[in-house]
Short mmCIF file of C-alpha atoms in Angstrom, two decimals:
data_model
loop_
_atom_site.label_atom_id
_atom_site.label_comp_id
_atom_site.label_asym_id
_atom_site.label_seq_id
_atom_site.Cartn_x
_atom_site.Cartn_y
_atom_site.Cartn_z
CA UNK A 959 0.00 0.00 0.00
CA UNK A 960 1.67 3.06 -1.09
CA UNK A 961 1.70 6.59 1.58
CA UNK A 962 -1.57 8.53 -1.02
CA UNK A 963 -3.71 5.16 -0.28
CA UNK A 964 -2.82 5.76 3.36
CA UNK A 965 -5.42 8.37 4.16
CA UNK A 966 -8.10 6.54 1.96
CA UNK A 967 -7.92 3.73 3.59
CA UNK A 968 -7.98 5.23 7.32
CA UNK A 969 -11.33 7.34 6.18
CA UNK A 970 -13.10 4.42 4.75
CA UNK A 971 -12.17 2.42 8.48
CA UNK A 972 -13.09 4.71 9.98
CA UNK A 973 -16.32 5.04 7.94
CA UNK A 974 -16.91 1.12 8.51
CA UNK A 975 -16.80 1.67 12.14
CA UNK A 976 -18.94 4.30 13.01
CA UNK A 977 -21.84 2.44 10.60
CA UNK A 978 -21.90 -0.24 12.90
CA UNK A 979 -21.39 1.59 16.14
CA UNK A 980 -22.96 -1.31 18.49
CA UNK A 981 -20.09 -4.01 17.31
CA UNK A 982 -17.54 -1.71 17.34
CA UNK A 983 -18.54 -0.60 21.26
CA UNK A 984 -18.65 -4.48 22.05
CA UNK A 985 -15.05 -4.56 20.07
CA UNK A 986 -13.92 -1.58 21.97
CA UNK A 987 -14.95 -3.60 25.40
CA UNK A 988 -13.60 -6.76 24.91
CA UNK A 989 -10.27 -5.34 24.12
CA UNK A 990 -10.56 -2.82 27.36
CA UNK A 991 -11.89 -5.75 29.83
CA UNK A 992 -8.70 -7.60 28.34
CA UNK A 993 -6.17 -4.71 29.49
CA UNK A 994 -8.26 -3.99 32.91
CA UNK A 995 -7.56 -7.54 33.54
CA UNK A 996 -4.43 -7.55 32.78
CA UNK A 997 -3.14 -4.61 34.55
CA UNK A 998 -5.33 -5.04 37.95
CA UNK A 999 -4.28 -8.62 38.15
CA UNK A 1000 -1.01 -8.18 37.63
CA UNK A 1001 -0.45 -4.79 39.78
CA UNK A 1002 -2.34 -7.38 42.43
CA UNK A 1003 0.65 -9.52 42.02
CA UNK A 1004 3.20 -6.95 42.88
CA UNK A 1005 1.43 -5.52 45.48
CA UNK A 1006 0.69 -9.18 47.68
CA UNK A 1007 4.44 -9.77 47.09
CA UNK A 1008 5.42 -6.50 48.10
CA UNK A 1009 3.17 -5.89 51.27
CA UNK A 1010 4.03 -9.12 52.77
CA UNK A 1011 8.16 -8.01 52.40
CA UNK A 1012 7.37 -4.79 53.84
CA UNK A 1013 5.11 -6.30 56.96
CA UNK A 1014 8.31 -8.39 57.66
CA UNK A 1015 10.54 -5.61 57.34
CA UNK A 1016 8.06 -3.18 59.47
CA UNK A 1017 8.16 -6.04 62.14
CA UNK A 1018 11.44 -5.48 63.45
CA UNK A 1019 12.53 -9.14 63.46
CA UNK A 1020 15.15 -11.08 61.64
CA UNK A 1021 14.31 -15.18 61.92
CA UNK A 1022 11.43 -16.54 62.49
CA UNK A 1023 10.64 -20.41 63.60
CA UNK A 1024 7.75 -22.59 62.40
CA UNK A 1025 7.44 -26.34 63.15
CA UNK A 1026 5.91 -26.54 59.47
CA UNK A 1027 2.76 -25.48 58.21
CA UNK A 1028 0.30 -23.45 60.33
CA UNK A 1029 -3.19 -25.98 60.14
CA UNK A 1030 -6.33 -24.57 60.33
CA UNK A 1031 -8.62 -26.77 62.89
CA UNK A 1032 -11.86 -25.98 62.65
CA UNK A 1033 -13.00 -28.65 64.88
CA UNK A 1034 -10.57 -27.53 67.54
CA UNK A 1035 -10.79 -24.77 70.69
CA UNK A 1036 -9.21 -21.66 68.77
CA UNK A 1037 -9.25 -22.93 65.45
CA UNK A 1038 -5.34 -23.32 64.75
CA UNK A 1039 -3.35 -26.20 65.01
CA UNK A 1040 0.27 -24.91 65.72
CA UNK A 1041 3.37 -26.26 65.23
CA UNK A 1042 5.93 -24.92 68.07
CA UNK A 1043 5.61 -26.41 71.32
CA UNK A 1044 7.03 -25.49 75.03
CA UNK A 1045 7.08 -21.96 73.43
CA UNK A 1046 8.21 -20.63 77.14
CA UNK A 1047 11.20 -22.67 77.30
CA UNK A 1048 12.09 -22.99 73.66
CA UNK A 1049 12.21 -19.19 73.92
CA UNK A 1050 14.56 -19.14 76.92
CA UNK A 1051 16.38 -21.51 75.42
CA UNK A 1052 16.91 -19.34 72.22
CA UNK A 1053 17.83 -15.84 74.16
CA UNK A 1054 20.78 -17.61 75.59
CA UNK A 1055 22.04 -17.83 72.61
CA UNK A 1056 24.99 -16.21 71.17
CA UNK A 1057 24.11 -13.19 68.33
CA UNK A 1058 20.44 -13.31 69.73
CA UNK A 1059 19.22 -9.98 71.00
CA UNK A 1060 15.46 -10.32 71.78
CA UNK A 1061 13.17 -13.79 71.16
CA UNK A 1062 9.41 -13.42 71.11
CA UNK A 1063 6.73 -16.96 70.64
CA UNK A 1064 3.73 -15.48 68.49
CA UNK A 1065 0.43 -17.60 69.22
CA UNK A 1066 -2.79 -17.04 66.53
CA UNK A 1067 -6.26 -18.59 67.73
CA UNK A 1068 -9.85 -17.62 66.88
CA UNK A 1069 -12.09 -16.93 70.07
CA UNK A 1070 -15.25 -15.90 70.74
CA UNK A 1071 -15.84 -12.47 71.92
CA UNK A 1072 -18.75 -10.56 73.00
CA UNK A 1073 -18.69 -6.77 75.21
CA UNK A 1074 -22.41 -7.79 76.96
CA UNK A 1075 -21.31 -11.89 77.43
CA UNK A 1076 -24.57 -12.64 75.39
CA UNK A 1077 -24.05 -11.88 71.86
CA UNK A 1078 -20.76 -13.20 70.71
CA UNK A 1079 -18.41 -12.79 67.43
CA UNK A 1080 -15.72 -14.82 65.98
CA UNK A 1081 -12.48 -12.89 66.20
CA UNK A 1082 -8.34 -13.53 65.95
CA UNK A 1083 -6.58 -13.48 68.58
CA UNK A 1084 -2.88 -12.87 69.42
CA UNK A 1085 -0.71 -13.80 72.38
CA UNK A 1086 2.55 -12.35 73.55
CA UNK A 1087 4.68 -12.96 76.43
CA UNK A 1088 5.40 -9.08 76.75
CA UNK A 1089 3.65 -5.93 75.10
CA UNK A 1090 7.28 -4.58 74.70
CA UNK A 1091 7.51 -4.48 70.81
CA UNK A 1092 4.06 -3.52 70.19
CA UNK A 1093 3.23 -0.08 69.24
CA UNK A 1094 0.08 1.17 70.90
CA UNK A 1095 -1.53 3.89 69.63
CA UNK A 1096 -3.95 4.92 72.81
CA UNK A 1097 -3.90 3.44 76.26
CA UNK A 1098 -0.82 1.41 77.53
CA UNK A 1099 0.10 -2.21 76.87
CA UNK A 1100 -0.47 -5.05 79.12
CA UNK A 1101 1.18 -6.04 82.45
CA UNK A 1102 2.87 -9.14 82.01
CA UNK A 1103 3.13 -13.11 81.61
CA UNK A 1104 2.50 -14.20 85.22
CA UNK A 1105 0.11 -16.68 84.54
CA UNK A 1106 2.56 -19.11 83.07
CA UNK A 1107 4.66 -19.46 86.43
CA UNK A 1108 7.07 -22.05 85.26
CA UNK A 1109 4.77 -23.88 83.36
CA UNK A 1110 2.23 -24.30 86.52
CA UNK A 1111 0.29 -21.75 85.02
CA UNK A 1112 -1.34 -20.87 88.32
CA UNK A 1113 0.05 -17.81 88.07
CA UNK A 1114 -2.56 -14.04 88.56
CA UNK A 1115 -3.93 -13.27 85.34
CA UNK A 1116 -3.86 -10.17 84.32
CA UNK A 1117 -7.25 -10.28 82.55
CA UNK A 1118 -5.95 -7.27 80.55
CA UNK A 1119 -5.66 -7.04 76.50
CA UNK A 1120 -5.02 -4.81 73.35
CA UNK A 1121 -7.62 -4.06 70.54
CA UNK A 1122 -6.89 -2.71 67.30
CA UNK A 1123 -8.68 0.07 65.98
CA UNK A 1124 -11.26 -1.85 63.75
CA UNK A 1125 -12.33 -4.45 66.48
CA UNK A 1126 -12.98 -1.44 68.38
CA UNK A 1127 -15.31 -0.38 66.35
CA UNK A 1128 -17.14 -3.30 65.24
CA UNK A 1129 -17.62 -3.47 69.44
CA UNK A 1130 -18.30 -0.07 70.00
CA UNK A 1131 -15.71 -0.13 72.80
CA UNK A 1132 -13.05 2.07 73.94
CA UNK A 1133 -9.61 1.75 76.36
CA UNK A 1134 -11.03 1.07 79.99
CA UNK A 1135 -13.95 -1.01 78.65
CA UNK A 1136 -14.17 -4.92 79.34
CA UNK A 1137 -15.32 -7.60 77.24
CA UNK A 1138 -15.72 -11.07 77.63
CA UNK A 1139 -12.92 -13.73 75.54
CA UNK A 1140 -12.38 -17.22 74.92
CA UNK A 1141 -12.31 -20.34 73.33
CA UNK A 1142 -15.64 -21.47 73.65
CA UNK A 1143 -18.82 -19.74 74.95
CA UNK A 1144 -18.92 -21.14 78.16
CA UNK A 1145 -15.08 -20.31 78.49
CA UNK A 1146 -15.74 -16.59 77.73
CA UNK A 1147 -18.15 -15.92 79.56
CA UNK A 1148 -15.93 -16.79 82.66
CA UNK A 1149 -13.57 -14.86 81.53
CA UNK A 1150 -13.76 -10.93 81.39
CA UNK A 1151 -11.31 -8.62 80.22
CA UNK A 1152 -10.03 -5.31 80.40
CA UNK A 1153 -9.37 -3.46 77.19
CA UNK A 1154 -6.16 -1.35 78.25
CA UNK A 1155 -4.86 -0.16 75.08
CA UNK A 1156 -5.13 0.17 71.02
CA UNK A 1157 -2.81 -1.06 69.17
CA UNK A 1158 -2.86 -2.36 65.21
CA UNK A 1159 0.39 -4.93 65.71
CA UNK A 1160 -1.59 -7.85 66.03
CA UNK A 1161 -3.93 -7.08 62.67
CA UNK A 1162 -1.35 -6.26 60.37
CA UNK A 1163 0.28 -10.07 61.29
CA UNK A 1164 -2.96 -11.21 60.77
CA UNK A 1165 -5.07 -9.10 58.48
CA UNK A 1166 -8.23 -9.16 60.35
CA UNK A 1167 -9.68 -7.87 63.77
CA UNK A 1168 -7.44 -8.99 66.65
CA UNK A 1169 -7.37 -9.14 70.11
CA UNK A 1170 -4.22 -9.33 71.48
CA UNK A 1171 -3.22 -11.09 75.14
CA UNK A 1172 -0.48 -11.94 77.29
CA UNK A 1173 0.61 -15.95 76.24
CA UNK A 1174 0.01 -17.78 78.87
CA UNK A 1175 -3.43 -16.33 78.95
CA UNK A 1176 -4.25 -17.13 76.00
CA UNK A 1177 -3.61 -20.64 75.99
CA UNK A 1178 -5.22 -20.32 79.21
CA UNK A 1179 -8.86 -19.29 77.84
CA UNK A 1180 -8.23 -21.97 74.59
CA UNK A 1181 -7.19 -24.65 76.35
CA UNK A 1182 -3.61 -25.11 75.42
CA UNK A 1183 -1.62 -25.19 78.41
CA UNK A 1184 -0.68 -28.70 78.27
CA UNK A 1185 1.31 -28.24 75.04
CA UNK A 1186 2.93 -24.59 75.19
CA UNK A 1187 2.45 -23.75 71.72
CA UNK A 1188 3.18 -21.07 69.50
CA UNK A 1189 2.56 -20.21 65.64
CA UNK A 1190 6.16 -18.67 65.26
CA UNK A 1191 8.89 -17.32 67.11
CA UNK A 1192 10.15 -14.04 65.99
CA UNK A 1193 14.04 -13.68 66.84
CA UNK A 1194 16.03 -10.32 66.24
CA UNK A 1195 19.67 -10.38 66.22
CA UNK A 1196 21.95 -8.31 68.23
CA UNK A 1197 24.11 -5.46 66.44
CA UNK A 1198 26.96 -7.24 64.02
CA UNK A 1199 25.36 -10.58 63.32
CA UNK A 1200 24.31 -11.98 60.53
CA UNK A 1201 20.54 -13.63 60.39
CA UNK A 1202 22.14 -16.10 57.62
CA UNK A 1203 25.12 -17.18 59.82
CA UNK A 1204 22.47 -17.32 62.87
CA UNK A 1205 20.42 -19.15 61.10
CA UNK A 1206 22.15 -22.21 59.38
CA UNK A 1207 23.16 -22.41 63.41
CA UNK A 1208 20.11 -22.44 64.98
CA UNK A 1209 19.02 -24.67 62.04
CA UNK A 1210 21.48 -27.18 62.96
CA UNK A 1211 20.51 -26.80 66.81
CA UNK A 1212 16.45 -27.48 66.17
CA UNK A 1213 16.46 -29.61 63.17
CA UNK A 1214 13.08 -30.29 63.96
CA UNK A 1215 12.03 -26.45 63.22
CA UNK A 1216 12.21 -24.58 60.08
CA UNK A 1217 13.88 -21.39 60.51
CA UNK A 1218 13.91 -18.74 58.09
CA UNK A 1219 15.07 -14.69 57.20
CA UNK A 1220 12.64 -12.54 56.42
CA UNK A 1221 12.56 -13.25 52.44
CA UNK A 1222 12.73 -16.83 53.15
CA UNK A 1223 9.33 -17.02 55.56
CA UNK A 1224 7.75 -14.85 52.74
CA UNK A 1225 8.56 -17.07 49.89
CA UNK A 1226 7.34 -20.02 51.78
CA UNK A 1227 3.93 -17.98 52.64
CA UNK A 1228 4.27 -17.31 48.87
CA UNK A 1229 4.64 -20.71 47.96
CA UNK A 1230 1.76 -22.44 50.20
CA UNK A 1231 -0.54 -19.84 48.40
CA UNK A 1232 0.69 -21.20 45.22
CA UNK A 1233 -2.83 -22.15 43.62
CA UNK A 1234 -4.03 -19.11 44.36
CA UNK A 1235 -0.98 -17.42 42.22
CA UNK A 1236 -1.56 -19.88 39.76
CA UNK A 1237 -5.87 -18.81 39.70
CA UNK A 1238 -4.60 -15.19 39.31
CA UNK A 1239 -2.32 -15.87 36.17
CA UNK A 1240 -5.21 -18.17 34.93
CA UNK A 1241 -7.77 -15.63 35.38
CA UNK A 1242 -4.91 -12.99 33.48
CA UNK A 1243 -4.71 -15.54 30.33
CA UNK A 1244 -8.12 -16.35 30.73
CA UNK A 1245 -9.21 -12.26 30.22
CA UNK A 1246 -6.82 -11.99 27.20
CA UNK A 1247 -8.20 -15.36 25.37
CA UNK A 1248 -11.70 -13.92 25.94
CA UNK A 1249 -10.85 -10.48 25.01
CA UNK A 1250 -8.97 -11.60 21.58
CA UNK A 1251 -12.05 -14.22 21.35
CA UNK A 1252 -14.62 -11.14 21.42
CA UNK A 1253 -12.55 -8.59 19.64
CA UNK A 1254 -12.06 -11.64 16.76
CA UNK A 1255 -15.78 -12.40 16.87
CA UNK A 1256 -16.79 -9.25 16.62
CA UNK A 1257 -14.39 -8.06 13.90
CA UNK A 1258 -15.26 -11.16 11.38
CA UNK A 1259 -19.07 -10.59 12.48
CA UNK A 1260 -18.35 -6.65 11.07
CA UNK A 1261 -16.17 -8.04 8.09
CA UNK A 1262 -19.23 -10.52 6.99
CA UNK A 1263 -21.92 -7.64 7.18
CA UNK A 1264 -19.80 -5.62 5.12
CA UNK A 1265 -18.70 -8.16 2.69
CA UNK A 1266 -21.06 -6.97 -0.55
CA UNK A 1267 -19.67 -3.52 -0.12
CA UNK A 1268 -15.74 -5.21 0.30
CA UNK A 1269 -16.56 -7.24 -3.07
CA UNK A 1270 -18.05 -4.08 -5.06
CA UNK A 1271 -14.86 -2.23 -3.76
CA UNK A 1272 -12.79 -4.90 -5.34
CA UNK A 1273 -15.02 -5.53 -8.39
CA UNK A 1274 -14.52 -1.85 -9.23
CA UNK A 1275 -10.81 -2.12 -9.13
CA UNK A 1276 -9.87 -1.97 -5.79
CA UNK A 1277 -6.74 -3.83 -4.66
CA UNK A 1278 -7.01 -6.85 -2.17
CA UNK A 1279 -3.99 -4.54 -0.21
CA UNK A 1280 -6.15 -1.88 -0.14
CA UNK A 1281 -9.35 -4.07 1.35
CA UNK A 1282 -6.97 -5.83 3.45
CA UNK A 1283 -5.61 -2.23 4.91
CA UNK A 1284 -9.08 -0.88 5.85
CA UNK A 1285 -9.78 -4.06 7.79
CA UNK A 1286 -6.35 -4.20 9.39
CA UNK A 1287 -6.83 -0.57 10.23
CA UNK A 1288 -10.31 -1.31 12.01
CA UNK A 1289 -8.87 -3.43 14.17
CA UNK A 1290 -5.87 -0.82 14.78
CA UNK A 1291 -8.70 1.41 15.37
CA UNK A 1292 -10.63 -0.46 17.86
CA UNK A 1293 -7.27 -1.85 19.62
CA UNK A 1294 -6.20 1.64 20.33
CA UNK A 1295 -9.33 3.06 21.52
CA UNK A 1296 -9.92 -0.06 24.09
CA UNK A 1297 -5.92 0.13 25.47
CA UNK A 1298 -6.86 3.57 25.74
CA UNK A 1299 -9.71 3.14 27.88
CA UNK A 1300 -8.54 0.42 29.82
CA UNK A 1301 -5.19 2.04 31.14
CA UNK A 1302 -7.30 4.96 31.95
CA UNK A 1303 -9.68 3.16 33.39
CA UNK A 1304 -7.04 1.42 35.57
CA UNK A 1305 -5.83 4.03 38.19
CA UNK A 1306 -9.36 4.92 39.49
CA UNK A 1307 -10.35 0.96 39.58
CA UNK A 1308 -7.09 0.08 41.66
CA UNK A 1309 -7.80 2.76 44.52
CA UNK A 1310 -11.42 1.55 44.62
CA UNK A 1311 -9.95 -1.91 44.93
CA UNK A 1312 -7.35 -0.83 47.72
CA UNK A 1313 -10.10 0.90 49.05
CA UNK A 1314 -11.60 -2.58 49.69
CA UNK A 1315 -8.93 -4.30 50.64
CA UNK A 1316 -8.47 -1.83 54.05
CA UNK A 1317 -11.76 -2.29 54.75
CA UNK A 1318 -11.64 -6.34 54.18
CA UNK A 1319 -7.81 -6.93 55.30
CA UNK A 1320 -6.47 -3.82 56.66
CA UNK A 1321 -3.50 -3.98 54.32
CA UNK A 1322 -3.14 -0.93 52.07
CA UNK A 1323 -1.73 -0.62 48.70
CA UNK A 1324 -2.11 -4.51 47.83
CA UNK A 1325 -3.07 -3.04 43.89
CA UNK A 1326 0.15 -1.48 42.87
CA UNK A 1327 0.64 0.26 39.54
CA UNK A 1328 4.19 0.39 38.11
CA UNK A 1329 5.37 1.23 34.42
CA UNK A 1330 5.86 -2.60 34.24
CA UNK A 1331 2.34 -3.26 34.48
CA UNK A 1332 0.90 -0.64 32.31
CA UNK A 1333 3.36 -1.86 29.35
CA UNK A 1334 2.04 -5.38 29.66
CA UNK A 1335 -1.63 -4.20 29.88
CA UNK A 1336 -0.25 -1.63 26.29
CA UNK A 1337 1.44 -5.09 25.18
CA UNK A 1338 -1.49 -7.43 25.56
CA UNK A 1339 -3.84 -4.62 24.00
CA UNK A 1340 -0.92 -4.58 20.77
CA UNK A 1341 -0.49 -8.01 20.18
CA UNK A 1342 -4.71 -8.73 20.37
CA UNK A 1343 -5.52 -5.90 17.98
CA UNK A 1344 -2.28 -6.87 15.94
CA UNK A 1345 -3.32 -10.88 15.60
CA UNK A 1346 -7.12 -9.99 15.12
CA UNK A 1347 -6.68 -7.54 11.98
CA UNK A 1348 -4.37 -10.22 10.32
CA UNK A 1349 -6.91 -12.82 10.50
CA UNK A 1350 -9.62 -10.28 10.07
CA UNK A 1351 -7.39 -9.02 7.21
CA UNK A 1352 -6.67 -12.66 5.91
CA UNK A 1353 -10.02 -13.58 5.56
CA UNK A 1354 -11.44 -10.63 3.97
CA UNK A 1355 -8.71 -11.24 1.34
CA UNK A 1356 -10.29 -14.68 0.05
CA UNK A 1357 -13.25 -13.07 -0.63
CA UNK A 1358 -14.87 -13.93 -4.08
CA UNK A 1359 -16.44 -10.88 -5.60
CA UNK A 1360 -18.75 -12.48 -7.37
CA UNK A 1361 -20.24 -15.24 -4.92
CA UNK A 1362 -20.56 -12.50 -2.57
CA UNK A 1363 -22.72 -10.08 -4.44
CA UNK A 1364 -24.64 -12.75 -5.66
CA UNK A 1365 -25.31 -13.96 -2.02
#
């Protein structure tokens, strides 16, 4: 096609495509669902990988400890079958240890919590052998471990605990409140509570309304004092050591625990997650195959309508480059416009989305839009509209003149 057809050829696309406004809106679509798809997913992607590095990194710790994977139990008092066991003396075991600075067992349950004792909620909970660490926003943290008294655990409890900000609203309670925890109903309402700070620690480990208690009370009230357990131990390392070096010897001390830096505890987090990563690049591949699909459809659907038009243009003497060029061109057209629309459409979409996700989670910023992602979403939008006008193109080629007006 030689530059004077150029024009030609874009007026009479152009032409085609506002006749038929409906397909080419439906065209337009497909292609702008495939690029929202793309981009959202994938900025999804980044962000999960990069909020779960940063909650490590905002945790202050260095190695963490796991006796495997964390089991949910829904048939069991709090819900969580944990891994780490004698958590007290594991932990005192670990702080005598050379290039260890501070050790601290983490315990996760579910337990049922209620502000009158009659109507009660499902919530996490968190226990701690110290509040030191935590940062509390309002209030003060709690006392201390008594309870546990070498493993007797007839020690005083405290009967005191943190909120974070969102269970304190779905509550409607405040610092100097009490409310009413445990594993099971009978167990919580026997056991009342003191809220004596707020403090968001325990819901950004967890991503959902937390209470959070000393330890030892919190095996109490779940019935897990004869074990000890813990989900994880979180282990910072005094000033000059290396978390690799302490941890291929701490490895070698508890082969029976998996210890980890904070990029290796994410990738295995990463990894146990891995069908949902796999659903979210299916669902990406998924939304391009349907987009080219629609785009294709809707394209030959155009290029049949207008095929007695096509044939007089090439009875009269119009070259099958030149027929071939306004349908290539209509798909350029329609590519354009949807990549257009899509990448615009993506910014506002992603904050609604994050906008979600704090509400849901309480992690912000999981949608995260980098030039990486808006080039694939530009490079998915290309290659559709590029494969769908040579096909479109192709086909509208082997078109008989003749047979066609006749039909």
């Amino acid at each position: 096609m030689t530059p004077r057809r150029l024009p030609a050829v874009v007026g009479l696309a152009v032409a085609q495509l506002r006749h038929d406004r409906t397909r080419t809106v439906l065209a337009v679509l497909g292609v702008t669902l495939a690029v929202l798809s793309t981009t959202l997913l994938a900025g999804t992607g980044i962000g999960v990988v990069q909020t779960g590095q940063e909650q490590f990194d905002n945790a202050g710790r260095d190695l963490w400890i796991t006796g495997g994977p964390v089991q949910f139990a829904p048939t069991q008092v709090g819900g969580i079958q944990n891994s780490v066991y004698d958590a007290h003396e594991t932990t005192a075991e670990l702080q005598q240890r050379e290039g260890v600075a501070t050790v601290g067992p983490l315990l996760f349950q579910t337990v049922y919590v209620s502000r009158t004792g009659d109507d009660f909620q499902r919530l996490a909970a968190m226990g701690l052998p110290s509040s030191n660490g935590v940062a509390v926003s309002e209030g003060r943290g709690f006392a201390n471990d008594s309870h546990y008294a070498d493993g007797t655990y007839d020690g005083p409890m405290t009967h005191e605990l943190l909120i974070d900000p969102r269970t304190a609203e779905l509550l409607n309670v405040e610092v100097g409140d009490t409310i009413y925890v445990g594993g099971t109903l009978a167990t919580a309402r026997a056991n009342e509570f003191e809220i004596v700070g707020i403090s968001s620690t325990g819901s950004q480990f967890l991503g959902a309304p937390t209470v959070t208690l000393p330890l030892s009370e919190l095996q109490e009230i779940t019935g897990k004092t004869a074990t000890d357990p813990a989900t994880i131990i979180a282990i910072t390392t005094t000033d000059g050591t290396s978390p690799a070096q302490l941890e291929s010897r701490l490895q070698e001390a508890y082969p029976e625990l998996d210890v980890r830096t904070n990029r290796e505890q994410l990738q295995a987090t990463l990894e146990r997650q891995a069908v949902v990563l796999a659903g979210g690049v299916s669902l990406i591949v998924l939304a391009v195959l349907a987009g080219l699909a629609l785009t294709l459809n809707i394209l030959f659907s155009m290029v049949y309508q207008q095929r007695p038009e096509y044939a007089a243009l090439k009875a009269l003497g119009s070259s099958t480059t030149t027929i071939a060029g306004t349908v290539f061109t209509q798909a350029l057209i329609v590519g354009l416009l949807g990549t257009g629309i899509g990448l615009a459409a993506t910014i506002p979409l992603a904050d609604a989305l994050n906008t979600v996700a704090v509400a849901v989670t309480g992690f912000d910023g999981v949608v995260r839009l980098q030039p990486r992602v808006y080039a694939l979403g530009f490079g998915v939008a290309v290659v559709m509209s590029l494969l769908s006008g040579v096909l479109a193109s192709w086909r509208m080629a082997h078109v008989r003149p003749l047979d066609a007006l006749r039909n």
